[in-house]
Amino acid sequence: MAAGGVPNLAVRQALAGQAVAVDGFAEWRDAARELLAWEIAPERVTWRSPQEDGDLFSGAAPAGTPGHAGPALPERGPRPAPHIPRAFMEMLQSAACCRMPDRWAFLYRVIWRWQQGEHDVQSPADEDGARLHAMVKAVRREEHDMHAYIRFRERPADAGPPRFVAWYEPRHDVLPQVARHFADRMGKVTWMIATPEASVLWDGHMLHDAGPLVKGPEELEDSGEALWLTYYRSIFNPARLNAEVMRQHIASDRWKHLPEGKIVPHMVSEAARGARKVGQYDAVGQRKGTTIPIAPEAAQPERQQPSKLDECRRCALWQFATQAVPGDGPKQARIMFVGEQPGDQEDLAGLPFVGPAGKLLDSVCEQAGVDRATIYVTNAVKHFKWEPRGKRRLHKTPAQREIEACHYWLDKELARVRPDVVVALGATALKSVLRTATVTLKDSLGKPLRHEGRWVVTTYHPSYVLRVPGEEAKRAAFQAMVDGLKLAHALLDRPADADAAGAG
Ligand code: URA
């Protein structure tokens, strides 16, 4: 804080209604501390950063510069600088790397609320807290991706340092910490990582910030590439290739950074033409001796399934969602609700049915006399699928292949929770639970089905109740949901595998 209660530039700018310019977390932190000390509310501060707004100092001269009268200062001087716990500050620092146009304003709101005693702002259950967590997560994911997918190319020995160069297009501002990661691991060898916004050089002893040095990957020396491709070919095993898994594992926009990306399509088509039937790669298979024919089933790769939902790449939806939304509820709940997919609020909170549809579900439970806390609530698809509409993210119905890809997780939940009754909320959930589209919502409404040793009760999706036009239709749909839940509850006393054949 400024000595003797003299406000610094950020405070004077905010009081004069001018934008507070910051370039990076350290500057933001210093400005934020000062603004907090002078109790300047978030609504009174406009933030600008040079990357997002080139004309940084346009407009009126900053308050307090010569010839400027300056704004009126609060009569009461600054408060002592607030103590911000280290872990919280680290979280803010991480979130600050997330490329959101309003990041500085958002972070100031968060820290302001914290200082006002609203410590829930750190919690994922809070709206700002959820966003903060999502930003941190996005940054961590980007750091991880950059560690995994960056490729250094060796330059000719006579070209001078740096010996290795790499090009990468990060989605967030993670270059400094990623450079530190490599500096800690690559010893004294010199290297450079270039990105569209900045470059970092390691001279064997320390890191140097080199600004935007090159315009693109074509400007980087790639003499090391041939070596890399030879290596990649030698480790490529067509018998273990599953192109789909490979594509799911590495997002397509990452392929362009990988030198092997150029030869993979060729090797994939080779494998599809027959290399898979001979459990050896061309070069080995052409050598004298016996080739080993193997059955296609045996040639199937051991599919590496993600062990954590949030690492799931079984379909492409993860790329656009903030996070995967797992089911929530008692581990051994007897009733399981299955919805369609998380909505906007669920995507931010990481919990199912917490938005408007969730509120309606709460009312249905209340009306049916069933405590929602006793029910396990989940979705057929675990990532939010959406399309932009202005500033909003509008729900988009998941495709069949996305529903199928997510069966993997629903199956795990069914096996773990082992509910006696599954309540399918709407057509997508029904299709997913029964694994068939032949039973329709209309046909099964109010008629319980036996399926795989448990009851399946079909009812409307809460969003249908919210959207259906007309008071009478709305009331009827709501009542159908209440009746469906009452029916589910009544079925708890009737074992589903006692008699009659199942539906699926
Ligand atoms: N709609 C759903 O199907 N699931 C949710 O979690 C929220 C809205």
Coordinates of C-alpha atoms and ligand atoms in Angstrom, one line a residue:
M1 CA 0.0 0.0 0.0
A2 CA 1.2 3.5 -0.7
A3 CA 3.0 5.0 2.2
G4 CA 1.2 7.6 4.4
G5 CA -2.2 6.8 2.9
V6 CA -1.4 8.3 -0.5
P7 CA -3.4 6.3 -3.1
N8 CA -1.5 4.8 -5.9
L9 CA -2.3 5.1 -9.6
A10 CA -4.8 2.3 -9.7
V11 CA -6.9 3.9 -7.0
R12 CA -6.7 7.4 -8.6
Q13 CA -7.7 6.0 -12.0
A14 CA -10.6 4.1 -10.5
L15 CA -11.8 7.1 -8.6
A16 CA -11.5 9.3 -11.8
G17 CA -13.6 6.7 -13.7
Q18 CA -10.6 5.7 -15.8
A19 CA -9.6 2.2 -16.7
V20 CA -7.0 0.5 -14.5
A21 CA -4.3 -0.9 -16.8
V22 CA -2.7 -4.2 -15.8
D23 CA -0.3 -6.4 -17.7
G24 CA -0.1 -9.7 -15.8
F25 CA -1.0 -11.1 -12.4
A26 CA 1.6 -9.3 -10.3
E27 CA 0.3 -5.9 -11.5
W28 CA -3.2 -6.9 -11.0
R29 CA -2.5 -8.2 -7.4
D30 CA -0.8 -4.9 -6.5
A31 CA -3.6 -2.8 -7.9
A32 CA -6.2 -5.1 -6.3
R33 CA -4.6 -4.8 -2.9
E34 CA -4.6 -1.1 -3.1
L35 CA -8.2 -0.9 -4.4
L36 CA -9.3 -3.1 -1.5
A37 CA -7.5 -1.0 1.0
W38 CA -9.4 2.0 -0.3
E39 CA -12.6 0.0 -0.3
I40 CA -13.3 0.6 -4.0
A41 CA -16.2 -1.7 -5.0
P42 CA -15.8 -3.8 -8.2
E43 CA -18.6 -1.8 -9.9
R44 CA -16.4 1.3 -9.8
V45 CA -13.4 -0.3 -11.5
T46 CA -12.8 -0.9 -15.2
W47 CA -9.9 -3.1 -16.0
R48 CA -7.8 -3.0 -19.2
S49 CA -4.9 -5.2 -20.3
P50 CA -2.7 -4.5 -23.3
Q51 CA -3.2 -8.0 -24.9
E52 CA -6.9 -7.4 -24.9
D53 CA -6.9 -3.8 -25.7
G54 CA -3.9 -2.3 -27.5
D55 CA -4.8 1.4 -27.0
L56 CA -4.0 1.2 -23.3
F57 CA -3.5 4.7 -22.3
S58 CA -5.9 6.5 -24.6
G59 CA -8.5 8.8 -23.1
A60 CA -8.1 11.4 -20.4
A61 CA -4.7 11.8 -18.7
P62 CA -4.5 9.7 -15.5
A63 CA -5.6 11.4 -12.4
G64 CA -2.8 12.9 -10.5
T65 CA -0.6 13.6 -13.5
P66 CA 0.6 17.2 -13.7
G67 CA -2.1 19.6 -14.7
H68 CA -4.8 17.3 -13.6
A69 CA -6.8 18.3 -10.5
G70 CA -7.4 14.6 -9.5
P71 CA -10.4 12.9 -8.1
A72 CA -11.8 13.4 -4.7
L73 CA -10.3 10.9 -2.3
P74 CA -12.4 9.1 0.4
E75 CA -12.1 11.0 3.6
R76 CA -11.4 8.0 5.6
G77 CA -7.9 6.8 4.7
P78 CA -7.0 3.3 3.5
R79 CA -7.6 0.2 5.6
P80 CA -4.7 -2.1 6.5
A81 CA -3.9 -4.4 3.6
P82 CA -6.1 -7.4 3.8
H83 CA -4.5 -10.8 4.5
I84 CA -5.2 -13.1 1.6
P85 CA -4.4 -16.8 2.4
R86 CA -1.6 -18.1 0.2
A87 CA -3.6 -21.0 -1.2
F88 CA -6.4 -18.6 -2.3
M89 CA -3.9 -16.3 -3.9
E90 CA -2.4 -19.2 -5.8
M91 CA -5.8 -20.1 -7.0
L92 CA -6.4 -16.6 -8.2
Q93 CA -3.0 -16.6 -9.9
S94 CA -3.8 -19.8 -11.7
A95 CA -7.2 -18.5 -12.8
A96 CA -5.5 -15.4 -14.1
C97 CA -3.8 -17.5 -16.8
C98 CA -7.2 -18.3 -18.2
R99 CA -7.9 -16.2 -21.3
M100 CA -11.2 -14.7 -20.4
P101 CA -11.7 -11.1 -21.6
D102 CA -13.1 -10.1 -18.2
R103 CA -10.6 -12.0 -16.1
W104 CA -9.2 -9.1 -14.1
A105 CA -12.6 -7.7 -13.3
F106 CA -13.9 -11.2 -12.4
L107 CA -10.9 -11.8 -10.1
Y108 CA -11.3 -8.5 -8.4
R109 CA -15.0 -9.3 -7.7
V110 CA -13.9 -12.6 -6.2
I111 CA -11.3 -11.1 -3.9
W112 CA -13.6 -8.2 -3.0
R113 CA -16.3 -10.7 -2.0
W114 CA -13.8 -12.6 0.0
Q115 CA -12.7 -9.5 1.8
Q116 CA -16.3 -8.7 2.6
G117 CA -16.4 -12.0 4.5
E118 CA -18.1 -14.0 1.8
H119 CA -15.6 -16.8 2.0
D120 CA -18.0 -19.1 0.1
V121 CA -16.7 -17.4 -3.0
Q122 CA -14.0 -20.0 -3.0
S123 CA -16.5 -22.9 -3.1
P124 CA -17.6 -24.6 -6.3
A125 CA -21.2 -24.3 -5.0
D126 CA -21.0 -20.5 -5.4
E127 CA -21.6 -19.1 -8.8
D128 CA -18.4 -17.1 -8.9
G129 CA -16.6 -19.9 -7.1
A130 CA -17.7 -22.4 -9.7
R131 CA -16.3 -20.2 -12.4
L132 CA -13.1 -19.7 -10.6
H133 CA -12.6 -23.5 -10.2
A134 CA -13.5 -24.0 -13.8
M135 CA -10.9 -21.4 -14.9
V136 CA -8.2 -23.1 -12.7
K137 CA -9.1 -26.4 -14.2
A138 CA -8.9 -25.2 -17.8
V139 CA -5.5 -23.7 -17.0
R140 CA -4.3 -27.0 -15.4
R141 CA -5.5 -28.9 -18.4
E142 CA -3.7 -26.6 -20.8
E143 CA -0.5 -27.0 -18.8
H144 CA -0.8 -30.7 -18.9
D145 CA -1.5 -30.7 -22.6
M146 CA 1.4 -28.5 -23.3
H147 CA 3.7 -30.8 -21.3
A148 CA 2.4 -33.8 -23.2
Y149 CA 2.1 -32.5 -26.8
I150 CA 5.0 -30.1 -27.2
R151 CA 7.7 -31.4 -29.5
F152 CA 11.3 -30.1 -29.5
R153 CA 13.2 -30.2 -32.7
E154 CA 16.9 -30.3 -32.8
R155 CA 18.7 -27.6 -34.9
P156 CA 22.0 -28.3 -36.7
A157 CA 24.9 -28.3 -34.3
D158 CA 26.6 -25.5 -36.3
A159 CA 23.5 -23.3 -36.1
G160 CA 24.4 -22.1 -32.6
P161 CA 22.0 -22.0 -29.7
P162 CA 19.2 -22.7 -29.0
R163 CA 19.8 -26.4 -29.8
F164 CA 16.1 -27.3 -29.6
V165 CA 13.1 -25.4 -30.7
A166 CA 9.4 -26.0 -30.3
W167 CA 6.3 -24.2 -31.5
Y168 CA 3.0 -24.4 -29.6
E169 CA -0.3 -22.5 -29.7
P170 CA -1.6 -22.6 -26.1
R171 CA -5.2 -21.8 -25.3
H172 CA -4.3 -20.1 -22.1
D173 CA -1.3 -18.1 -20.8
V174 CA 0.6 -21.0 -19.4
L175 CA 4.0 -20.5 -21.2
P176 CA 5.9 -19.3 -18.1
Q177 CA 5.1 -22.2 -15.9
V178 CA 5.5 -24.7 -18.7
A179 CA 8.9 -23.3 -19.5
R180 CA 9.8 -23.7 -15.8
H181 CA 8.7 -27.3 -16.0
F182 CA 11.1 -28.0 -19.0
A183 CA 13.9 -25.9 -17.5
D184 CA 13.8 -28.2 -14.4
R185 CA 14.0 -31.3 -16.6
M186 CA 16.2 -30.6 -19.6
G187 CA 19.5 -29.8 -17.9
K188 CA 22.0 -27.4 -19.5
V189 CA 20.9 -28.0 -23.1
T190 CA 19.6 -24.8 -24.7
W191 CA 16.1 -24.5 -26.1
M192 CA 13.4 -22.2 -27.1
I193 CA 9.6 -22.5 -27.0
A194 CA 7.8 -20.1 -29.3
T195 CA 4.1 -19.3 -29.2
P196 CA 2.1 -16.7 -31.2
E197 CA 2.2 -14.4 -28.2
A198 CA 5.6 -14.9 -26.7
S199 CA 8.7 -17.0 -26.7
V200 CA 10.9 -18.2 -23.9
L201 CA 14.6 -19.1 -24.2
W202 CA 16.5 -21.3 -21.8
D203 CA 20.3 -20.6 -22.0
G204 CA 21.2 -23.6 -19.9
H205 CA 21.1 -21.5 -16.7
M206 CA 18.1 -19.2 -16.8
L207 CA 14.9 -18.4 -18.6
H208 CA 14.6 -15.3 -20.8
D209 CA 11.3 -13.8 -22.0
A210 CA 11.9 -13.2 -25.7
G211 CA 8.5 -11.8 -26.8
P212 CA 6.9 -13.0 -30.0
L213 CA 10.0 -14.0 -31.9
V214 CA 8.7 -16.1 -34.7
K215 CA 5.4 -16.0 -36.6
G216 CA 4.7 -19.7 -37.0
P217 CA 6.1 -23.2 -36.9
E218 CA 7.4 -22.9 -40.5
E219 CA 10.0 -20.4 -39.2
L220 CA 11.4 -22.9 -36.8
E221 CA 14.3 -25.1 -37.7
D222 CA 13.1 -28.6 -38.2
S223 CA 16.2 -30.6 -39.0
G224 CA 15.5 -32.8 -36.0
E225 CA 12.2 -33.9 -37.5
A226 CA 13.5 -36.7 -39.6
L227 CA 15.0 -38.3 -36.6
W228 CA 11.8 -38.0 -34.7
L229 CA 9.8 -39.5 -37.5
T230 CA 12.1 -42.5 -37.8
Y231 CA 11.8 -43.1 -34.1
Y232 CA 8.0 -42.8 -34.3
R233 CA 7.8 -45.3 -37.1
S234 CA 9.9 -47.7 -35.3
I235 CA 7.6 -47.7 -32.2
F236 CA 4.4 -47.8 -34.2
N237 CA 2.6 -51.1 -33.8
P238 CA -0.4 -51.5 -36.1
A239 CA -1.7 -54.5 -34.1
R240 CA -2.3 -52.1 -31.3
L241 CA -3.7 -49.3 -33.3
N242 CA -7.1 -48.0 -32.7
A243 CA -7.5 -44.9 -34.8
E244 CA -10.7 -43.9 -33.0
V245 CA -9.1 -44.1 -29.5
M246 CA -6.1 -42.3 -30.8
R247 CA -8.2 -39.5 -32.1
Q248 CA -10.2 -39.4 -28.9
H249 CA -7.1 -39.3 -26.9
I250 CA -5.4 -36.4 -28.7
A251 CA -7.6 -33.5 -29.8
S252 CA -7.3 -32.9 -33.5
D253 CA -6.0 -29.4 -33.0
R254 CA -3.0 -31.0 -31.1
W255 CA -2.1 -33.2 -34.0
K256 CA -0.7 -30.3 -36.0
H257 CA 2.0 -29.7 -33.4
L258 CA 3.2 -33.3 -33.5
P259 CA 5.7 -34.2 -36.3
E260 CA 4.3 -37.7 -36.4
G261 CA 0.9 -36.2 -37.2
K262 CA 2.1 -36.1 -40.9
I263 CA 2.8 -39.8 -41.1
V264 CA 0.0 -41.1 -38.9
P265 CA -2.7 -41.0 -41.6
H266 CA -0.5 -43.1 -43.9
M267 CA 0.2 -45.6 -41.1
V268 CA -3.4 -45.8 -40.1
S269 CA -4.5 -46.6 -43.7
E270 CA -1.7 -49.1 -44.0
A271 CA -2.9 -50.7 -40.8
A272 CA -6.5 -50.8 -42.0
R273 CA -5.4 -52.4 -45.3
G274 CA -4.0 -55.4 -43.6
A275 CA -1.0 -54.7 -41.4
R276 CA -3.3 -55.4 -38.5
K277 CA -3.7 -59.0 -39.6
V278 CA 0.0 -59.5 -39.4
G279 CA 1.0 -58.6 -35.8
Q280 CA 4.2 -57.0 -37.1
Y281 CA 5.0 -53.8 -38.8
D282 CA 6.0 -53.9 -42.5
A283 CA 9.7 -53.7 -42.1
V284 CA 9.7 -56.6 -39.6
G285 CA 7.1 -58.6 -41.5
Q286 CA 9.1 -58.5 -44.7
R287 CA 12.1 -60.2 -43.1
K288 CA 12.5 -63.9 -43.8
G289 CA 10.8 -66.2 -41.3
T290 CA 7.2 -66.9 -40.3
T291 CA 4.7 -64.2 -40.1
I292 CA 2.3 -64.5 -37.2
P293 CA -1.3 -64.4 -38.4
I294 CA -3.6 -63.2 -35.6
A295 CA -7.4 -63.0 -35.4
P296 CA -8.9 -59.6 -35.7
E297 CA -10.3 -59.8 -32.2
A298 CA -6.8 -60.6 -30.9
A299 CA -5.4 -57.7 -32.9
Q300 CA -7.8 -55.3 -31.1
P301 CA -5.9 -53.0 -28.9
E302 CA -6.2 -53.1 -25.2
R303 CA -8.4 -50.1 -25.1
Q304 CA -7.1 -47.7 -22.5
Q305 CA -10.3 -46.5 -20.8
P306 CA -10.1 -43.3 -18.9
S307 CA -10.2 -44.0 -15.2
K308 CA -11.4 -40.6 -14.3
L309 CA -14.5 -39.1 -15.8
D310 CA -12.9 -35.7 -16.2
E311 CA -10.2 -37.3 -18.4
C312 CA -12.8 -38.8 -20.6
R313 CA -12.1 -38.4 -24.4
R314 CA -14.6 -41.0 -25.6
C315 CA -16.4 -38.4 -27.6
A316 CA -15.5 -34.8 -28.5
L317 CA -17.9 -33.1 -26.1
W318 CA -15.2 -32.6 -23.4
Q319 CA -13.5 -30.0 -25.5
F320 CA -16.3 -27.5 -25.2
A321 CA -17.5 -28.2 -21.6
T322 CA -16.0 -26.6 -18.5
Q323 CA -15.9 -30.0 -16.8
A324 CA -17.5 -33.4 -16.8
V325 CA -20.5 -33.6 -14.5
P326 CA -20.7 -36.9 -12.6
G327 CA -23.8 -38.2 -10.8
D328 CA -24.5 -37.2 -7.3
G329 CA -26.2 -38.8 -4.4
P330 CA -26.0 -41.6 -1.9
K331 CA -23.7 -44.4 -2.8
Q332 CA -26.4 -47.0 -2.4
A333 CA -29.5 -45.0 -3.4
R334 CA -32.5 -47.2 -4.3
I335 CA -33.8 -44.7 -6.8
M336 CA -31.7 -43.3 -9.6
F337 CA -32.8 -40.3 -11.8
V338 CA -31.2 -40.3 -15.2
G339 CA -31.5 -37.0 -17.1
E340 CA -30.1 -36.0 -20.5
Q341 CA -27.0 -34.0 -20.0
P342 CA -25.8 -31.2 -17.8
G343 CA -27.0 -27.7 -18.6
D344 CA -25.2 -24.4 -18.4
Q345 CA -25.3 -24.1 -14.6
E346 CA -24.5 -27.7 -14.0
D347 CA -21.5 -27.4 -16.3
L348 CA -20.2 -24.5 -14.1
A349 CA -21.0 -26.1 -10.8
G350 CA -19.9 -29.7 -11.7
L351 CA -23.2 -31.0 -10.2
P352 CA -26.3 -32.4 -11.9
F353 CA -29.6 -30.7 -11.9
V354 CA -28.7 -27.6 -10.0
G355 CA -30.2 -25.1 -12.5
P356 CA -33.9 -24.4 -13.3
A357 CA -34.6 -28.0 -14.3
G358 CA -33.1 -29.1 -11.0
K359 CA -35.3 -26.7 -9.1
L360 CA -38.3 -28.2 -10.8
L361 CA -37.1 -31.7 -9.9
D362 CA -36.9 -30.5 -6.3
S363 CA -40.6 -29.5 -6.5
V364 CA -41.5 -32.8 -8.0
C365 CA -39.8 -34.7 -5.2
E366 CA -41.4 -32.5 -2.6
Q367 CA -44.9 -33.0 -4.1
A368 CA -44.3 -36.7 -4.3
G369 CA -43.1 -36.8 -0.7
V370 CA -39.7 -38.3 -1.6
D371 CA -36.6 -36.7 -0.2
R372 CA -34.3 -35.8 -3.2
A373 CA -31.3 -36.4 -0.9
T374 CA -32.1 -40.1 -1.0
I375 CA -32.0 -40.3 -4.8
Y376 CA -28.9 -40.7 -6.9
V377 CA -29.1 -38.1 -9.7
T378 CA -27.1 -38.4 -12.9
N379 CA -27.3 -37.9 -16.7
A380 CA -27.0 -40.0 -19.8
V381 CA -24.3 -37.7 -21.1
K382 CA -21.8 -36.2 -18.7
H383 CA -20.5 -33.2 -20.7
F384 CA -22.6 -30.1 -21.6
K385 CA -23.2 -29.9 -25.3
W386 CA -24.1 -26.4 -26.4
E387 CA -24.1 -23.8 -29.1
P388 CA -23.4 -20.1 -28.8
R389 CA -26.4 -17.7 -29.0
G390 CA -25.2 -14.2 -28.4
K391 CA -23.5 -14.4 -25.0
R392 CA -25.5 -17.5 -23.9
R393 CA -24.7 -21.1 -24.3
L394 CA -27.8 -22.9 -25.6
H395 CA -28.4 -26.6 -24.9
K396 CA -27.9 -28.8 -27.9
T397 CA -29.3 -32.3 -27.9
P398 CA -26.6 -34.9 -27.8
A399 CA -26.0 -37.2 -30.8
Q400 CA -26.6 -40.9 -30.6
R401 CA -22.8 -41.6 -30.8
E402 CA -22.3 -39.3 -27.8
I403 CA -25.0 -41.1 -25.8
E404 CA -23.4 -44.4 -26.7
A405 CA -19.9 -43.2 -25.8
C406 CA -21.2 -42.2 -22.4
H407 CA -22.9 -45.6 -21.7
Y408 CA -19.5 -46.5 -20.3
W409 CA -20.0 -44.1 -17.4
L410 CA -23.7 -44.7 -16.8
D411 CA -22.9 -48.5 -16.7
K412 CA -20.3 -47.8 -14.0
E413 CA -22.8 -45.8 -12.0
L414 CA -25.5 -48.5 -12.3
A415 CA -23.0 -51.2 -11.3
R416 CA -21.8 -49.2 -8.3
V417 CA -25.1 -47.8 -7.0
R418 CA -27.2 -50.8 -7.9
P419 CA -30.6 -48.9 -7.7
D420 CA -33.8 -50.9 -7.6
V421 CA -35.6 -48.3 -9.7
V422 CA -34.3 -46.1 -12.5
V423 CA -36.4 -43.1 -13.4
A424 CA -35.6 -42.0 -17.0
L425 CA -36.3 -38.3 -17.3
G426 CA -37.3 -37.9 -21.0
A427 CA -36.6 -39.6 -24.3
T428 CA -32.8 -39.4 -24.3
A429 CA -32.5 -40.9 -20.8
L430 CA -34.9 -43.6 -21.8
K431 CA -33.0 -44.5 -24.9
S432 CA -29.8 -44.6 -23.0
V433 CA -31.1 -46.7 -20.1
L434 CA -32.7 -49.3 -22.3
R435 CA -30.1 -49.1 -25.0
T436 CA -32.8 -49.0 -27.6
A437 CA -35.0 -46.5 -29.4
T438 CA -37.8 -48.9 -29.9
V439 CA -39.5 -48.1 -26.6
T440 CA -40.8 -44.6 -26.8
L441 CA -41.5 -42.1 -24.0
K442 CA -45.2 -41.9 -25.0
D443 CA -45.6 -45.7 -24.9
S444 CA -43.9 -46.2 -21.6
L445 CA -45.1 -43.1 -19.6
G446 CA -46.5 -44.4 -16.4
K447 CA -45.9 -48.0 -17.3
P448 CA -42.9 -49.5 -15.4
L449 CA -40.6 -51.8 -17.4
R450 CA -38.3 -54.5 -16.1
H451 CA -34.9 -54.1 -17.5
E452 CA -31.7 -55.9 -16.5
G453 CA -33.1 -56.9 -13.1
R454 CA -34.4 -53.5 -12.1
W455 CA -37.4 -51.3 -12.7
V456 CA -37.4 -48.5 -15.2
V457 CA -40.0 -45.8 -14.9
T458 CA -40.3 -43.2 -17.6
T459 CA -41.4 -39.7 -17.1
Y460 CA -41.0 -36.3 -18.6
H461 CA -37.8 -34.3 -18.5
P462 CA -38.2 -31.3 -16.2
S463 CA -37.2 -29.0 -19.0
Y464 CA -40.2 -30.2 -20.9
V465 CA -42.4 -29.1 -18.0
L466 CA -40.7 -25.7 -17.9
R467 CA -41.1 -25.2 -21.7
V468 CA -44.4 -26.7 -22.6
P469 CA -46.8 -23.9 -23.6
G470 CA -50.1 -23.5 -21.7
E471 CA -50.8 -23.7 -18.0
E472 CA -52.9 -26.8 -18.3
A473 CA -50.3 -28.7 -20.2
K474 CA -47.7 -27.6 -17.8
R475 CA -49.7 -28.7 -14.8
A476 CA -50.5 -32.1 -16.4
A477 CA -46.8 -32.7 -17.2
F478 CA -45.8 -31.7 -13.7
Q479 CA -48.4 -34.1 -12.2
A480 CA -47.2 -36.9 -14.5
M481 CA -43.7 -36.4 -13.1
V482 CA -45.0 -36.5 -9.5
D483 CA -47.0 -39.7 -10.4
G484 CA -43.9 -41.2 -12.0
L485 CA -41.9 -40.6 -8.9
K486 CA -44.6 -42.0 -6.6
L487 CA -44.7 -45.0 -8.8
A488 CA -41.0 -45.4 -8.6
H489 CA -41.2 -45.2 -4.8
A490 CA -44.0 -47.8 -4.7
L491 CA -42.0 -50.2 -6.8
L492 CA -39.2 -50.4 -4.2
D493 CA -41.4 -53.0 -2.5
R494 CA -41.7 -55.1 -5.6
P495 CA -38.5 -56.9 -6.8
A496 CA -38.1 -56.4 -10.5
D497 CA -36.6 -59.8 -11.2
A498 CA -39.4 -61.8 -9.4
D499 CA -41.6 -62.7 -12.4
A500 CA -42.4 -61.6 -16.0
A501 CA -39.7 -61.1 -18.7
G502 CA -37.8 -57.8 -19.0
A503 CA -38.2 -55.2 -21.6
G504 CA -34.7 -55.3 -23.0
Ligands
URA1 N1 -30.9 -31.2 -17.7 C1 -30.5 -32.4 -17.6 O1 -30.9 -33.3 -18.2 N2 -29.6 -32.6 -16.6 C2 -29.1 -31.7 -15.8 O2 -28.2 -32.0 -15.0 C3 -29.6 -30.4 -16.0 C4 -30.5 -30.1 -17.0

